[in-house]
Amino acid sequence: MGNLFKIAIRNLLRYKRRTLLTASLITVGVVFVLAFVSVAGTFKNMMIGQITDSMIGHLQVHRRGFVASIETLPLNLNLKGGAIGKLEKILNEQTEIEAYSPRVKFGGMFSNFTETSSIRLTAIDPEKEFKTVPLLPERVSDGSKELKPGGILIPELLARGMKVKPGDAVVIVATNADGSVNGKQFTVTGVMESATGPGGRDGYVHLNDARELLRMEGQQVSEYVIRLKSFGNLAAFSEKLDGLLAKELNQQDKPLFELHTWEKLSPFFNIARMIDLMTFFIKLMLIAIVLISIMNVMIMAVYERIREIGTIAAIGTLPGKILSMFVIEGFCMGVAGALIGDLVGIGLVWILNLSKISYNFGQQKGIILQAGVSPADILMISATVIIVSVIASLQPAFKASRMEPIQALRHT
Amino acid sequence: MALITANHISKTYRVGEVEVQALRGVSFEIEPASFVSFVGPSGSGKTTLLNLIGCLDKPTEGALTVAGADVAALERKASAAFRGKTIGFIFQDFNLLPVLTVYENIEYPLLMVQKVPPAERQRRVTALLEAVGMSDQRDKKPDQISGGQKQRVAVARALVTNPKLVLADEPTANLDHGTAYMVLNLMKKMRDEFKTTFIFSTHDQKIVGEAETIFTLEDGRLNGTKSRGGNGNG
Ligand SMILES: Nc1ncnc2c1ncn2[C@@H]1O[C@H](COP(=O)(O)OP(=O)(O)O)[C@@H](O)[C@H]1O
Ligand SMILES: [Mg+2]
């Protein structure tokens, strides 16, 4: 085996320039993929973190049917006393849950006493909410982050459009589940940026105020937002919780609750998917580069060495040995390309991090790129390159091993 | 018992519609440890015959036995294994592997064709380097030595597996006269030392005199046999 490697490496070094070119091509491919995977992956995780930690949470539970008509924020689809008790009992038993927060969502009219505009409100228990979506307070750009009863956090759009600032008095008018209209005066606590870009019309009030404004009798909750201790555990836990919730039935023997992960609730999941898709295609390109360049070099190598192949075959080298000789050549080139590519790729990401490239996302301004190269990615990419190199050399190597010695020896 | 027995062997090449009769019913016997030459003009069938004896090709007709093996019956892999064990090859163009040193070229069959333990391998390669007078060039690559030296390395490579038979197709065609005689004398010396049968082909009437048994080929037919001394057949 050692001798096969010795012969393979010497044959590679025999055509130094060609070997160098091919290995460099693979190296460049690996560097690009590695840099892209780490930067895109870092961006994606940051984006998911922003979306989940400042707004959506990891998981949400609603009364069945709520999400389908979420645009109208239907108050008649709120969870009521019995269901709330059952759900909170289940949630309290789950050790995977870090925190959860009940919300009431409703639409209303926002007035500064001279003008009126529509607003979507989320009523929260601030203590629970901030534990569940810890980046929410950071969205408050002006005024206080502390939401007390009687206070309201208003979206930037309304603050600007209706010239309202923290400390001003405003009125919210809302229609409750029975259709009667009620109004309540609030003091603007703070102005907040939208999590999803400009144009958001979402405000936050205290849960107690919502009860009063909507004249709720007893407990009502539109949605429960859940934060897990470990985000990586999301898929497994969501399946488990879904199973538990499915057992809870209403009077019609239909499931009472519905569970959604953040992916189902945010259009940003599609962006995350796009990033994954792009990563996939870039990896596919790397595979194509490796496949074509190695195959090309190995076809040339076999063609140039036909007489040598004839010689070693004539003196009794078995076809399998000849096959491995050429496959090992492709393998070595793949290993060299992958190894150098990994090193240069890690270096490049390191330099990218050092150069402190900054970018904006949502309300987060000037985030400094700190891309990480995960060992799993390095391993995956290297293994792919090496395996593809071997596959690419198989056909030329097989051709070499099947050559008839006398014809090969006659070749000029 | 004869090492090689050829009984009315013929070889016909088919190139498209055209048939070329390279050998037309050739019969002969070659005894162990003989020093044999096939001589004849270009196109007379020497290479074809040596390829058949070397188990690189199969006769179209007739029976050919080499060291107890029926050449026609050997399938691809078995014939490769048989060649590796029984036959050494010397080529007109030397055919050393350019990436290996002189030492490694001689060692190659013991590593890649047979499995010989390191100590024994080293002993045999060193002895053959000495025998062909190439010890001081052992670490050179083939492109750093002369044609005559290359052919001496090739002789050592052919002998390193202790084959029963060494085949050399026009081994001196690319060498000058003096060097050609030296290589032939080396081959004869090796025959004397290792009792290996040497068969070489040539179209050079002067060189052929070195052989102890001379088969003359013409148009694919054996056209006379001459023997003098040695172990040649009568
Ligand atoms: N592979 C082949 N295909 C077709 N014809 C061949 C082939 N090899 C040899 N021949 C023909 O067979 C005859 C004998 O050739 P060869 O054995 O090479 O003779 P020599 O070695 O004595 O010059 C020649 O006419 C040659 O053209
Ligand atoms: Mg010839």
JSON list of C-alpha atoms in Angstrom, two decimals, chain A residues 31-224:
[
{"chain": "A", "resi": 31, "resn": "VAL", "atom": "CA", "xyz": [-12.00, 27.87, -0.08]},
{"chain": "A", "resi": 32, "resn": "PHE", "atom": "CA", "xyz": [-15.06, 29.42, -1.68]},
{"chain": "A", "resi": 33, "resn": "VAL", "atom": "CA", "xyz": [-17.43, 26.79, -0.38]},
{"chain": "A", "resi": 34, "resn": "LEU", "atom": "CA", "xyz": [-15.96, 26.97, 3.10]},
{"chain": "A", "resi": 35, "resn": "ALA", "atom": "CA", "xyz": [-16.13, 30.75, 3.20]},
{"chain": "A", "resi": 36, "resn": "PHE", "atom": "CA", "xyz": [-19.64, 30.80, 1.78]},
{"chain": "A", "resi": 37, "resn": "VAL", "atom": "CA", "xyz": [-20.93, 28.07, 4.06]},
{"chain": "A", "resi": 38, "resn": "SER", "atom": "CA", "xyz": [-19.55, 29.75, 7.15]},
{"chain": "A", "resi": 39, "resn": "VAL", "atom": "CA", "xyz": [-20.63, 33.30, 6.28]},
{"chain": "A", "resi": 40, "resn": "ALA", "atom": "CA", "xyz": [-24.06, 32.26, 5.02]},
{"chain": "A", "resi": 41, "resn": "GLY", "atom": "CA", "xyz": [-24.51, 29.90, 7.95]},
{"chain": "A", "resi": 42, "resn": "THR", "atom": "CA", "xyz": [-23.56, 32.59, 10.43]},
{"chain": "A", "resi": 43, "resn": "PHE", "atom": "CA", "xyz": [-25.91, 35.06, 8.77]},
{"chain": "A", "resi": 44, "resn": "LYS", "atom": "CA", "xyz": [-28.73, 32.54, 8.71]},
{"chain": "A", "resi": 45, "resn": "ASN", "atom": "CA", "xyz": [-28.33, 31.67, 12.38]},
{"chain": "A", "resi": 46, "resn": "MET", "atom": "CA", "xyz": [-28.15, 35.34, 13.30]},
{"chain": "A", "resi": 47, "resn": "MET", "atom": "CA", "xyz": [-31.30, 36.01, 11.29]},
{"chain": "A", "resi": 48, "resn": "ILE", "atom": "CA", "xyz": [-33.17, 33.13, 12.83]},
{"chain": "A", "resi": 49, "resn": "GLY", "atom": "CA", "xyz": [-31.98, 34.27, 16.25]},
{"chain": "A", "resi": 50, "resn": "GLN", "atom": "CA", "xyz": [-33.26, 37.79, 15.64]},
{"chain": "A", "resi": 51, "resn": "ILE", "atom": "CA", "xyz": [-36.64, 36.64, 14.39]},
{"chain": "A", "resi": 52, "resn": "THR", "atom": "CA", "xyz": [-37.22, 34.13, 17.14]},
{"chain": "A", "resi": 53, "resn": "ASP", "atom": "CA", "xyz": [-35.70, 36.08, 20.02]},
{"chain": "A", "resi": 54, "resn": "SER", "atom": "CA", "xyz": [-37.31, 39.42, 19.33]},
{"chain": "A", "resi": 55, "resn": "MET", "atom": "CA", "xyz": [-40.75, 38.44, 18.12]},
{"chain": "A", "resi": 56, "resn": "ILE", "atom": "CA", "xyz": [-41.89, 34.95, 17.28]},
{"chain": "A", "resi": 57, "resn": "GLY", "atom": "CA", "xyz": [-40.25, 32.77, 19.90]},
{"chain": "A", "resi": 58, "resn": "HIS", "atom": "CA", "xyz": [-39.32, 29.19, 19.10]},
{"chain": "A", "resi": 59, "resn": "LEU", "atom": "CA", "xyz": [-42.82, 27.70, 19.18]},
{"chain": "A", "resi": 60, "resn": "GLN", "atom": "CA", "xyz": [-46.36, 28.96, 19.47]},
{"chain": "A", "resi": 61, "resn": "VAL", "atom": "CA", "xyz": [-49.54, 27.27, 20.66]},
{"chain": "A", "resi": 62, "resn": "HIS", "atom": "CA", "xyz": [-52.98, 28.56, 19.60]},
{"chain": "A", "resi": 63, "resn": "ARG", "atom": "CA", "xyz": [-56.52, 27.40, 19.76]},
{"chain": "A", "resi": 64, "resn": "ARG", "atom": "CA", "xyz": [-57.06, 25.27, 16.71]},
{"chain": "A", "resi": 65, "resn": "GLY", "atom": "CA", "xyz": [-57.89, 27.44, 13.67]},
{"chain": "A", "resi": 66, "resn": "PHE", "atom": "CA", "xyz": [-56.34, 30.64, 14.98]},
{"chain": "A", "resi": 67, "resn": "VAL", "atom": "CA", "xyz": [-53.33, 30.72, 12.67]},
{"chain": "A", "resi": 68, "resn": "ALA", "atom": "CA", "xyz": [-55.48, 30.14, 9.60]},
{"chain": "A", "resi": 69, "resn": "SER", "atom": "CA", "xyz": [-57.33, 33.41, 10.27]},
{"chain": "A", "resi": 70, "resn": "ILE", "atom": "CA", "xyz": [-54.49, 35.25, 12.00]},
{"chain": "A", "resi": 71, "resn": "GLU", "atom": "CA", "xyz": [-54.87, 38.24, 9.64]},
{"chain": "A", "resi": 72, "resn": "THR", "atom": "CA", "xyz": [-58.15, 39.22, 11.33]},
{"chain": "A", "resi": 73, "resn": "LEU", "atom": "CA", "xyz": [-56.87, 38.53, 14.88]},
{"chain": "A", "resi": 74, "resn": "PRO", "atom": "CA", "xyz": [-60.15, 36.78, 15.79]},
{"chain": "A", "resi": 75, "resn": "LEU", "atom": "CA", "xyz": [-60.98, 37.25, 19.46]},
{"chain": "A", "resi": 76, "resn": "ASN", "atom": "CA", "xyz": [-63.55, 34.47, 19.34]},
{"chain": "A", "resi": 77, "resn": "LEU", "atom": "CA", "xyz": [-60.70, 31.99, 18.72]},
{"chain": "A", "resi": 78, "resn": "ASN", "atom": "CA", "xyz": [-58.93, 32.78, 21.97]},
{"chain": "A", "resi": 79, "resn": "LEU", "atom": "CA", "xyz": [-58.14, 30.05, 24.47]},
{"chain": "A", "resi": 80, "resn": "LYS", "atom": "CA", "xyz": [-60.37, 30.25, 27.57]},
{"chain": "A", "resi": 81, "resn": "GLY", "atom": "CA", "xyz": [-60.08, 29.19, 31.21]},
{"chain": "A", "resi": 82, "resn": "GLY", "atom": "CA", "xyz": [-60.22, 25.38, 31.02]},
{"chain": "A", "resi": 83, "resn": "ALA", "atom": "CA", "xyz": [-57.99, 25.10, 28.00]},
{"chain": "A", "resi": 84, "resn": "ILE", "atom": "CA", "xyz": [-55.50, 27.56, 29.47]},
{"chain": "A", "resi": 85, "resn": "GLY", "atom": "CA", "xyz": [-55.25, 25.48, 32.63]},
{"chain": "A", "resi": 86, "resn": "LYS", "atom": "CA", "xyz": [-54.68, 22.26, 30.66]},
{"chain": "A", "resi": 87, "resn": "LEU", "atom": "CA", "xyz": [-52.08, 23.87, 28.42]},
{"chain": "A", "resi": 88, "resn": "GLU", "atom": "CA", "xyz": [-50.12, 25.55, 31.20]},
{"chain": "A", "resi": 89, "resn": "LYS", "atom": "CA", "xyz": [-50.07, 22.28, 33.13]},
{"chain": "A", "resi": 90, "resn": "ILE", "atom": "CA", "xyz": [-48.52, 20.53, 30.13]},
{"chain": "A", "resi": 91, "resn": "LEU", "atom": "CA", "xyz": [-46.04, 23.35, 29.49]},
{"chain": "A", "resi": 92, "resn": "ASN", "atom": "CA", "xyz": [-44.97, 23.47, 33.14]},
{"chain": "A", "resi": 93, "resn": "GLU", "atom": "CA", "xyz": [-44.07, 19.80, 33.00]},
{"chain": "A", "resi": 94, "resn": "GLN", "atom": "CA", "xyz": [-41.70, 20.16, 30.03]},
{"chain": "A", "resi": 95, "resn": "THR", "atom": "CA", "xyz": [-38.12, 20.50, 31.26]},
{"chain": "A", "resi": 96, "resn": "GLU", "atom": "CA", "xyz": [-36.94, 21.47, 27.77]},
{"chain": "A", "resi": 97, "resn": "ILE", "atom": "CA", "xyz": [-38.85, 24.75, 28.02]},
{"chain": "A", "resi": 98, "resn": "GLU", "atom": "CA", "xyz": [-36.90, 27.77, 29.22]},
{"chain": "A", "resi": 99, "resn": "ALA", "atom": "CA", "xyz": [-39.88, 30.14, 29.39]},
{"chain": "A", "resi": 100, "resn": "TYR", "atom": "CA", "xyz": [-43.30, 30.70, 27.90]},
{"chain": "A", "resi": 101, "resn": "SER", "atom": "CA", "xyz": [-45.52, 33.75, 27.62]},
{"chain": "A", "resi": 102, "resn": "PRO", "atom": "CA", "xyz": [-49.26, 34.17, 27.05]},
{"chain": "A", "resi": 103, "resn": "ARG", "atom": "CA", "xyz": [-50.38, 36.90, 24.62]},
{"chain": "A", "resi": 104, "resn": "VAL", "atom": "CA", "xyz": [-53.67, 38.42, 23.56]},
{"chain": "A", "resi": 105, "resn": "LYS", "atom": "CA", "xyz": [-53.68, 39.78, 20.05]},
{"chain": "A", "resi": 106, "resn": "PHE", "atom": "CA", "xyz": [-56.23, 42.23, 18.77]},
{"chain": "A", "resi": 107, "resn": "GLY", "atom": "CA", "xyz": [-56.71, 45.02, 16.30]},
{"chain": "A", "resi": 108, "resn": "GLY", "atom": "CA", "xyz": [-57.79, 48.55, 17.18]},
{"chain": "A", "resi": 109, "resn": "MET", "atom": "CA", "xyz": [-57.77, 52.22, 16.29]},
{"chain": "A", "resi": 110, "resn": "PHE", "atom": "CA", "xyz": [-55.00, 54.44, 17.52]},
{"chain": "A", "resi": 111, "resn": "SER", "atom": "CA", "xyz": [-55.78, 58.12, 18.10]},
{"chain": "A", "resi": 112, "resn": "ASN", "atom": "CA", "xyz": [-53.63, 61.09, 19.12]},
{"chain": "A", "resi": 113, "resn": "PHE", "atom": "CA", "xyz": [-56.81, 63.19, 19.58]},
{"chain": "A", "resi": 114, "resn": "THR", "atom": "CA", "xyz": [-56.46, 64.81, 16.15]},
{"chain": "A", "resi": 115, "resn": "GLU", "atom": "CA", "xyz": [-55.86, 61.81, 13.86]},
{"chain": "A", "resi": 116, "resn": "THR", "atom": "CA", "xyz": [-56.75, 58.14, 13.91]},
{"chain": "A", "resi": 117, "resn": "SER", "atom": "CA", "xyz": [-54.99, 55.13, 12.40]},
{"chain": "A", "resi": 118, "resn": "SER", "atom": "CA", "xyz": [-55.23, 51.37, 12.70]},
{"chain": "A", "resi": 119, "resn": "ILE", "atom": "CA", "xyz": [-52.90, 49.38, 14.94]},
{"chain": "A", "resi": 120, "resn": "ARG", "atom": "CA", "xyz": [-52.30, 45.72, 15.77]},
{"chain": "A", "resi": 121, "resn": "LEU", "atom": "CA", "xyz": [-51.74, 45.14, 19.44]},
{"chain": "A", "resi": 122, "resn": "THR", "atom": "CA", "xyz": [-50.11, 42.36, 21.37]},
{"chain": "A", "resi": 123, "resn": "ALA", "atom": "CA", "xyz": [-50.95, 42.33, 25.04]},
{"chain": "A", "resi": 124, "resn": "ILE", "atom": "CA", "xyz": [-48.26, 40.76, 27.17]},
{"chain": "A", "resi": 125, "resn": "ASP", "atom": "CA", "xyz": [-47.14, 40.00, 30.67]},
{"chain": "A", "resi": 126, "resn": "PRO", "atom": "CA", "xyz": [-43.82, 41.87, 30.36]},
{"chain": "A", "resi": 127, "resn": "GLU", "atom": "CA", "xyz": [-41.91, 39.70, 32.79]},
{"chain": "A", "resi": 128, "resn": "LYS", "atom": "CA", "xyz": [-42.85, 36.46, 31.03]},
{"chain": "A", "resi": 129, "resn": "GLU", "atom": "CA", "xyz": [-42.61, 37.97, 27.57]},
{"chain": "A", "resi": 130, "resn": "PHE", "atom": "CA", "xyz": [-39.09, 39.31, 28.05]},
{"chain": "A", "resi": 131, "resn": "LYS", "atom": "CA", "xyz": [-37.90, 35.92, 29.25]},
{"chain": "A", "resi": 132, "resn": "THR", "atom": "CA", "xyz": [-39.44, 34.24, 26.23]},
{"chain": "A", "resi": 133, "resn": "VAL", "atom": "CA", "xyz": [-38.35, 36.75, 23.56]},
{"chain": "A", "resi": 134, "resn": "PRO", "atom": "CA", "xyz": [-35.31, 38.33, 25.25]},
{"chain": "A", "resi": 135, "resn": "LEU", "atom": "CA", "xyz": [-34.41, 40.65, 22.37]},
{"chain": "A", "resi": 136, "resn": "LEU", "atom": "CA", "xyz": [-37.83, 42.35, 22.44]},
{"chain": "A", "resi": 137, "resn": "PRO", "atom": "CA", "xyz": [-36.72, 45.19, 24.81]},
{"chain": "A", "resi": 138, "resn": "GLU", "atom": "CA", "xyz": [-33.86, 45.99, 22.43]},
{"chain": "A", "resi": 139, "resn": "ARG", "atom": "CA", "xyz": [-36.37, 46.97, 19.80]},
{"chain": "A", "resi": 140, "resn": "VAL", "atom": "CA", "xyz": [-37.45, 49.95, 21.93]},
{"chain": "A", "resi": 141, "resn": "SER", "atom": "CA", "xyz": [-35.43, 52.79, 20.44]},
{"chain": "A", "resi": 142, "resn": "ASP", "atom": "CA", "xyz": [-36.94, 55.77, 22.21]},
{"chain": "A", "resi": 143, "resn": "GLY", "atom": "CA", "xyz": [-38.39, 56.01, 25.73]},
{"chain": "A", "resi": 144, "resn": "SER", "atom": "CA", "xyz": [-38.49, 53.29, 28.34]},
{"chain": "A", "resi": 145, "resn": "LYS", "atom": "CA", "xyz": [-38.23, 49.56, 27.78]},
{"chain": "A", "resi": 146, "resn": "GLU", "atom": "CA", "xyz": [-40.36, 48.90, 30.84]},
{"chain": "A", "resi": 147, "resn": "LEU", "atom": "CA", "xyz": [-44.00, 48.30, 30.02]},
{"chain": "A", "resi": 148, "resn": "LYS", "atom": "CA", "xyz": [-46.34, 48.98, 32.95]},
{"chain": "A", "resi": 149, "resn": "PRO", "atom": "CA", "xyz": [-50.14, 48.86, 33.00]},
{"chain": "A", "resi": 150, "resn": "GLY", "atom": "CA", "xyz": [-51.45, 51.99, 31.32]},
{"chain": "A", "resi": 151, "resn": "GLY", "atom": "CA", "xyz": [-48.42, 52.20, 29.05]},
{"chain": "A", "resi": 152, "resn": "ILE", "atom": "CA", "xyz": [-48.11, 51.38, 25.37]},
{"chain": "A", "resi": 153, "resn": "LEU", "atom": "CA", "xyz": [-45.13, 50.64, 23.11]},
{"chain": "A", "resi": 154, "resn": "ILE", "atom": "CA", "xyz": [-46.00, 52.04, 19.69]},
{"chain": "A", "resi": 155, "resn": "PRO", "atom": "CA", "xyz": [-44.45, 51.23, 16.32]},
{"chain": "A", "resi": 156, "resn": "GLU", "atom": "CA", "xyz": [-42.04, 53.73, 14.79]},
{"chain": "A", "resi": 157, "resn": "LEU", "atom": "CA", "xyz": [-44.34, 54.13, 11.79]},
{"chain": "A", "resi": 158, "resn": "LEU", "atom": "CA", "xyz": [-47.18, 55.53, 13.89]},
{"chain": "A", "resi": 159, "resn": "ALA", "atom": "CA", "xyz": [-44.86, 57.59, 16.09]},
{"chain": "A", "resi": 160, "resn": "ARG", "atom": "CA", "xyz": [-43.46, 59.33, 13.06]},
{"chain": "A", "resi": 161, "resn": "GLY", "atom": "CA", "xyz": [-46.65, 59.53, 11.03]},
{"chain": "A", "resi": 162, "resn": "MET", "atom": "CA", "xyz": [-48.77, 60.87, 13.86]},
{"chain": "A", "resi": 163, "resn": "LYS", "atom": "CA", "xyz": [-46.05, 62.84, 15.66]},
{"chain": "A", "resi": 164, "resn": "VAL", "atom": "CA", "xyz": [-46.34, 61.05, 18.97]},
{"chain": "A", "resi": 165, "resn": "LYS", "atom": "CA", "xyz": [-43.42, 60.73, 21.41]},
{"chain": "A", "resi": 166, "resn": "PRO", "atom": "CA", "xyz": [-42.89, 58.98, 24.75]},
{"chain": "A", "resi": 167, "resn": "GLY", "atom": "CA", "xyz": [-44.94, 60.54, 27.52]},
{"chain": "A", "resi": 168, "resn": "ASP", "atom": "CA", "xyz": [-47.78, 61.61, 25.18]},
{"chain": "A", "resi": 169, "resn": "ALA", "atom": "CA", "xyz": [-51.32, 60.48, 25.87]},
{"chain": "A", "resi": 170, "resn": "VAL", "atom": "CA", "xyz": [-53.11, 58.41, 23.20]},
{"chain": "A", "resi": 171, "resn": "VAL", "atom": "CA", "xyz": [-56.39, 56.55, 22.95]},
{"chain": "A", "resi": 172, "resn": "ILE", "atom": "CA", "xyz": [-56.94, 53.01, 21.76]},
{"chain": "A", "resi": 173, "resn": "VAL", "atom": "CA", "xyz": [-60.41, 52.04, 20.58]},
{"chain": "A", "resi": 174, "resn": "ALA", "atom": "CA", "xyz": [-61.18, 48.37, 20.07]},
{"chain": "A", "resi": 175, "resn": "THR", "atom": "CA", "xyz": [-64.13, 46.13, 19.35]},
{"chain": "A", "resi": 176, "resn": "ASN", "atom": "CA", "xyz": [-64.49, 43.17, 21.68]},
{"chain": "A", "resi": 177, "resn": "ALA", "atom": "CA", "xyz": [-65.68, 39.67, 20.96]},
{"chain": "A", "resi": 178, "resn": "ASP", "atom": "CA", "xyz": [-69.34, 40.65, 21.43]},
{"chain": "A", "resi": 179, "resn": "GLY", "atom": "CA", "xyz": [-69.06, 43.52, 18.97]},
{"chain": "A", "resi": 180, "resn": "SER", "atom": "CA", "xyz": [-69.23, 46.36, 21.42]},
{"chain": "A", "resi": 181, "resn": "VAL", "atom": "CA", "xyz": [-66.72, 49.17, 21.11]},
{"chain": "A", "resi": 182, "resn": "ASN", "atom": "CA", "xyz": [-64.64, 50.48, 23.98]},
{"chain": "A", "resi": 183, "resn": "GLY", "atom": "CA", "xyz": [-61.82, 52.97, 24.34]},
{"chain": "A", "resi": 184, "resn": "LYS", "atom": "CA", "xyz": [-59.00, 53.48, 26.81]},
{"chain": "A", "resi": 185, "resn": "GLN", "atom": "CA", "xyz": [-56.36, 56.11, 27.28]},
{"chain": "A", "resi": 186, "resn": "PHE", "atom": "CA", "xyz": [-52.68, 55.08, 27.36]},
{"chain": "A", "resi": 187, "resn": "THR", "atom": "CA", "xyz": [-49.39, 56.88, 27.92]},
{"chain": "A", "resi": 188, "resn": "VAL", "atom": "CA", "xyz": [-46.71, 56.18, 25.31]},
{"chain": "A", "resi": 189, "resn": "THR", "atom": "CA", "xyz": [-43.92, 54.31, 27.10]},
{"chain": "A", "resi": 190, "resn": "GLY", "atom": "CA", "xyz": [-41.62, 53.90, 24.15]},
{"chain": "A", "resi": 191, "resn": "VAL", "atom": "CA", "xyz": [-41.27, 53.73, 20.40]},
{"chain": "A", "resi": 192, "resn": "MET", "atom": "CA", "xyz": [-40.15, 50.44, 18.89]},
{"chain": "A", "resi": 193, "resn": "GLU", "atom": "CA", "xyz": [-38.70, 49.38, 15.60]},
{"chain": "A", "resi": 194, "resn": "SER", "atom": "CA", "xyz": [-40.35, 46.63, 13.66]},
{"chain": "A", "resi": 195, "resn": "ALA", "atom": "CA", "xyz": [-38.62, 43.27, 13.74]},
{"chain": "A", "resi": 196, "resn": "THR", "atom": "CA", "xyz": [-39.36, 42.63, 10.11]},
{"chain": "A", "resi": 197, "resn": "GLY", "atom": "CA", "xyz": [-38.37, 45.93, 8.56]},
{"chain": "A", "resi": 198, "resn": "PRO", "atom": "CA", "xyz": [-40.15, 49.24, 8.11]},
{"chain": "A", "resi": 199, "resn": "GLY", "atom": "CA", "xyz": [-43.92, 49.40, 7.82]},
{"chain": "A", "resi": 200, "resn": "GLY", "atom": "CA", "xyz": [-44.85, 47.31, 10.86]},
{"chain": "A", "resi": 201, "resn": "ARG", "atom": "CA", "xyz": [-47.96, 48.36, 12.75]},
{"chain": "A", "resi": 202, "resn": "ASP", "atom": "CA", "xyz": [-47.45, 46.28, 15.87]},
{"chain": "A", "resi": 203, "resn": "GLY", "atom": "CA", "xyz": [-47.70, 47.76, 19.34]},
{"chain": "A", "resi": 204, "resn": "TYR", "atom": "CA", "xyz": [-47.48, 46.25, 22.78]},
{"chain": "A", "resi": 205, "resn": "VAL", "atom": "CA", "xyz": [-49.70, 46.83, 25.82]},
{"chain": "A", "resi": 206, "resn": "HIS", "atom": "CA", "xyz": [-49.97, 45.16, 29.21]},
{"chain": "A", "resi": 207, "resn": "LEU", "atom": "CA", "xyz": [-52.20, 42.08, 29.44]},
{"chain": "A", "resi": 208, "resn": "ASN", "atom": "CA", "xyz": [-54.27, 43.68, 32.24]},
{"chain": "A", "resi": 209, "resn": "ASP", "atom": "CA", "xyz": [-55.11, 46.66, 30.03]},
{"chain": "A", "resi": 210, "resn": "ALA", "atom": "CA", "xyz": [-56.22, 44.37, 27.23]},
{"chain": "A", "resi": 211, "resn": "ARG", "atom": "CA", "xyz": [-58.61, 42.57, 29.60]},
{"chain": "A", "resi": 212, "resn": "GLU", "atom": "CA", "xyz": [-60.14, 45.88, 30.61]},
{"chain": "A", "resi": 213, "resn": "LEU", "atom": "CA", "xyz": [-60.29, 47.30, 27.08]},
{"chain": "A", "resi": 214, "resn": "LEU", "atom": "CA", "xyz": [-61.83, 44.14, 25.62]},
{"chain": "A", "resi": 215, "resn": "ARG", "atom": "CA", "xyz": [-64.04, 43.58, 28.67]},
{"chain": "A", "resi": 216, "resn": "MET", "atom": "CA", "xyz": [-62.90, 40.00, 28.96]},
{"chain": "A", "resi": 217, "resn": "GLU", "atom": "CA", "xyz": [-64.60, 37.79, 31.50]},
{"chain": "A", "resi": 218, "resn": "GLY", "atom": "CA", "xyz": [-62.09, 35.37, 32.95]},
{"chain": "A", "resi": 219, "resn": "GLN", "atom": "CA", "xyz": [-58.78, 34.35, 31.41]},
{"chain": "A", "resi": 220, "resn": "GLN", "atom": "CA", "xyz": [-58.26, 34.62, 27.66]},
{"chain": "A", "resi": 221, "resn": "VAL", "atom": "CA", "xyz": [-55.13, 34.00, 25.63]},
{"chain": "A", "resi": 222, "resn": "SER", "atom": "CA", "xyz": [-54.66, 34.21, 21.84]},
{"chain": "A", "resi": 223, "resn": "GLU", "atom": "CA", "xyz": [-51.28, 32.53, 21.77]},
{"chain": "A", "resi": 224, "resn": "TYR", "atom": "CA", "xyz": [-48.62, 31.01, 23.93]}
]
